[in-house]
């Protein structure tokens, strides 16, 4: 049997990781500023994280949600404290796409409506309704196509108001910072307008925080910069530092009913141990503050390069747009300087490192970047 060939991959076999460094099978060291697509939030093989998982494995790794799992309650309490959303309700699942599926489904249960507002450049996942709300026709199969999704221009308040006037809206789903869309930041006034219109029309404000959440922006949720609360926040990626895990947190105005949502693996013992370890390290090591400070330093330094078209983002979610003649910079960073970065089309380098990235590692990137753009 062969693998189903859907990923263009680099011919690199990573076998070990420590902090912000990873190593291939030959022992070659790489600086990881990609974090496996914003997943590694507290560094590779963080000692507290490893011990938490190891200790849990010696007790029990899995049982279903048919029994009490006190770790789920502990995770909910810790997540409420660290995020500042202590009155919200937690539902645990397995991925970002699943989190967004549940958020959209729950919104429709809440108000009995079907229409969803999403935005140009959005990426919400690859499954069912999540992919229907994703602005990429190439990954939307015919069975996913629906007229229930209304795509609007990003940050266009007039278009948003008109859509609410013309339709019965169930929910609005928006990334606080678009990831795949090129690190485009939702304006504070736009997020405030969404909150106002959702309140006026009893629609649900879904804050997709799968990539831009969990402290990456310097606040727990990047939507928090607008000073408003969403009704549902979806999370994954950094929530488990590599353990497959997703979640939504839900406003108290939305009431649970037995069986309206469900999952086999979501919230299992190992997942909760991973999730607790991440939050404990984030809190203990002030990682949100570090993300804000090191991210601001990187953004300021990259802006000094005249060859850069634009720098976007917040904290350690940074997009560096380059002109077409510098299209090989990402590849050269990897194969000449051994630095992993991400990308967004057509020519944006994405930086999504662990939240404990040091200034010294930021300088290592800047030195290599300078060589490539000059």
PDB file of N, CA and C in Angstrom, residues 102-113 170 204 254-255 257 259-261:
ATOM      1  N   UNK A 102     -18.953  22.081  14.829  1.00  0.00           N
ATOM      2  CA  UNK A 102     -19.811  22.115  16.007  1.00  0.00           C
ATOM      3  C   UNK A 102     -20.310  23.521  16.312  1.00  0.00           C
ATOM      4  N   UNK A 103     -19.448  24.516  16.090  1.00  0.00           N
ATOM      5  CA  UNK A 103     -19.853  25.905  16.334  1.00  0.00           C
ATOM      6  C   UNK A 103     -20.989  26.310  15.395  1.00  0.00           C
ATOM      7  N   UNK A 104     -20.860  25.968  14.123  1.00  0.00           N
ATOM      8  CA  UNK A 104     -21.879  26.316  13.139  1.00  0.00           C
ATOM      9  C   UNK A 104     -23.183  25.555  13.398  1.00  0.00           C
ATOM     10  N   UNK A 105     -23.046  24.295  13.750  1.00  0.00           N
ATOM     11  CA  UNK A 105     -24.220  23.465  14.042  1.00  0.00           C
ATOM     12  C   UNK A 105     -24.945  23.977  15.291  1.00  0.00           C
ATOM     13  N   UNK A 106     -24.184  24.287  16.323  1.00  0.00           N
ATOM     14  CA  UNK A 106     -24.774  24.757  17.569  1.00  0.00           C
ATOM     15  C   UNK A 106     -25.499  26.086  17.369  1.00  0.00           C
ATOM     16  N   UNK A 107     -24.926  26.952  16.541  1.00  0.00           N
ATOM     17  CA  UNK A 107     -25.560  28.236  16.246  1.00  0.00           C
ATOM     18  C   UNK A 107     -26.916  28.032  15.591  1.00  0.00           C
ATOM     19  N   UNK A 108     -26.982  27.069  14.670  1.00  0.00           N
ATOM     20  CA  UNK A 108     -28.231  26.789  13.974  1.00  0.00           C
ATOM     21  C   UNK A 108     -29.266  26.184  14.923  1.00  0.00           C
ATOM     22  N   UNK A 109     -28.813  25.331  15.822  1.00  0.00           N
ATOM     23  CA  UNK A 109     -29.711  24.824  16.867  1.00  0.00           C
ATOM     24  C   UNK A 109     -30.265  25.977  17.703  1.00  0.00           C
ATOM     25  N   UNK A 110     -29.406  26.919  18.020  1.00  0.00           N
ATOM     26  CA  UNK A 110     -29.776  28.022  18.926  1.00  0.00           C
ATOM     27  C   UNK A 110     -30.892  28.890  18.354  1.00  0.00           C
ATOM     28  N   UNK A 111     -30.773  29.288  17.087  1.00  0.00           N
ATOM     29  CA  UNK A 111     -31.772  30.223  16.563  1.00  0.00           C
ATOM     30  C   UNK A 111     -32.629  29.645  15.425  1.00  0.00           C
ATOM     31  N   UNK A 112     -32.396  28.391  15.079  1.00  0.00           N
ATOM     32  CA  UNK A 112     -33.237  27.741  14.079  1.00  0.00           C
ATOM     33  C   UNK A 112     -33.047  28.239  12.663  1.00  0.00           C
ATOM     34  N   UNK A 113     -31.922  28.905  12.403  1.00  0.00           N
ATOM     35  CA  UNK A 113     -31.690  29.484  11.081  1.00  0.00           C
ATOM     36  C   UNK A 113     -30.572  28.739  10.348  1.00  0.00           C
ATOM     37  N   UNK A 170     -27.995  33.099  10.731  1.00  0.00           N
ATOM     38  CA  UNK A 170     -27.781  32.221  11.887  1.00  0.00           C
ATOM     39  C   UNK A 170     -26.514  32.614  12.634  1.00  0.00           C
ATOM     40  N   UNK A 204     -25.418  34.448  15.997  1.00  0.00           N
ATOM     41  CA  UNK A 204     -24.310  33.958  16.818  1.00  0.00           C
ATOM     42  C   UNK A 204     -22.976  34.412  16.219  1.00  0.00           C
ATOM     43  N   UNK A 254     -26.332  30.167  25.395  1.00  0.00           N
ATOM     44  CA  UNK A 254     -26.646  28.976  24.602  1.00  0.00           C
ATOM     45  C   UNK A 254     -26.696  27.779  25.539  1.00  0.00           C
ATOM     46  N   UNK A 255     -27.872  27.161  25.640  1.00  0.00           N
ATOM     47  CA  UNK A 255     -28.088  26.094  26.619  1.00  0.00           C
ATOM     48  C   UNK A 255     -27.866  24.711  25.995  1.00  0.00           C
ATOM     49  N   UNK A 257     -28.332  20.664  25.372  1.00  0.00           N
ATOM     50  CA  UNK A 257     -29.358  19.627  25.380  1.00  0.00           C
ATOM     51  C   UNK A 257     -28.650  18.308  25.103  1.00  0.00           C
ATOM     52  N   UNK A 259     -27.178  15.136  23.694  1.00  0.00           N
ATOM     53  CA  UNK A 259     -26.934  14.552  22.377  1.00  0.00           C
ATOM     54  C   UNK A 259     -26.900  15.569  21.225  1.00  0.00           C
ATOM     55  N   UNK A 260     -27.066  16.869  21.499  1.00  0.00           N
ATOM     56  CA  UNK A 260     -27.002  17.835  20.397  1.00  0.00           C
ATOM     57  C   UNK A 260     -25.598  17.880  19.796  1.00  0.00           C
ATOM     58  N   UNK A 261     -24.568  17.601  20.601  1.00  0.00           N
ATOM     59  CA  UNK A 261     -23.196  17.439  20.140  1.00  0.00           C
ATOM     60  C   UNK A 261     -22.651  16.155  20.735  1.00  0.00           C
TER      61      UNK A 261
END
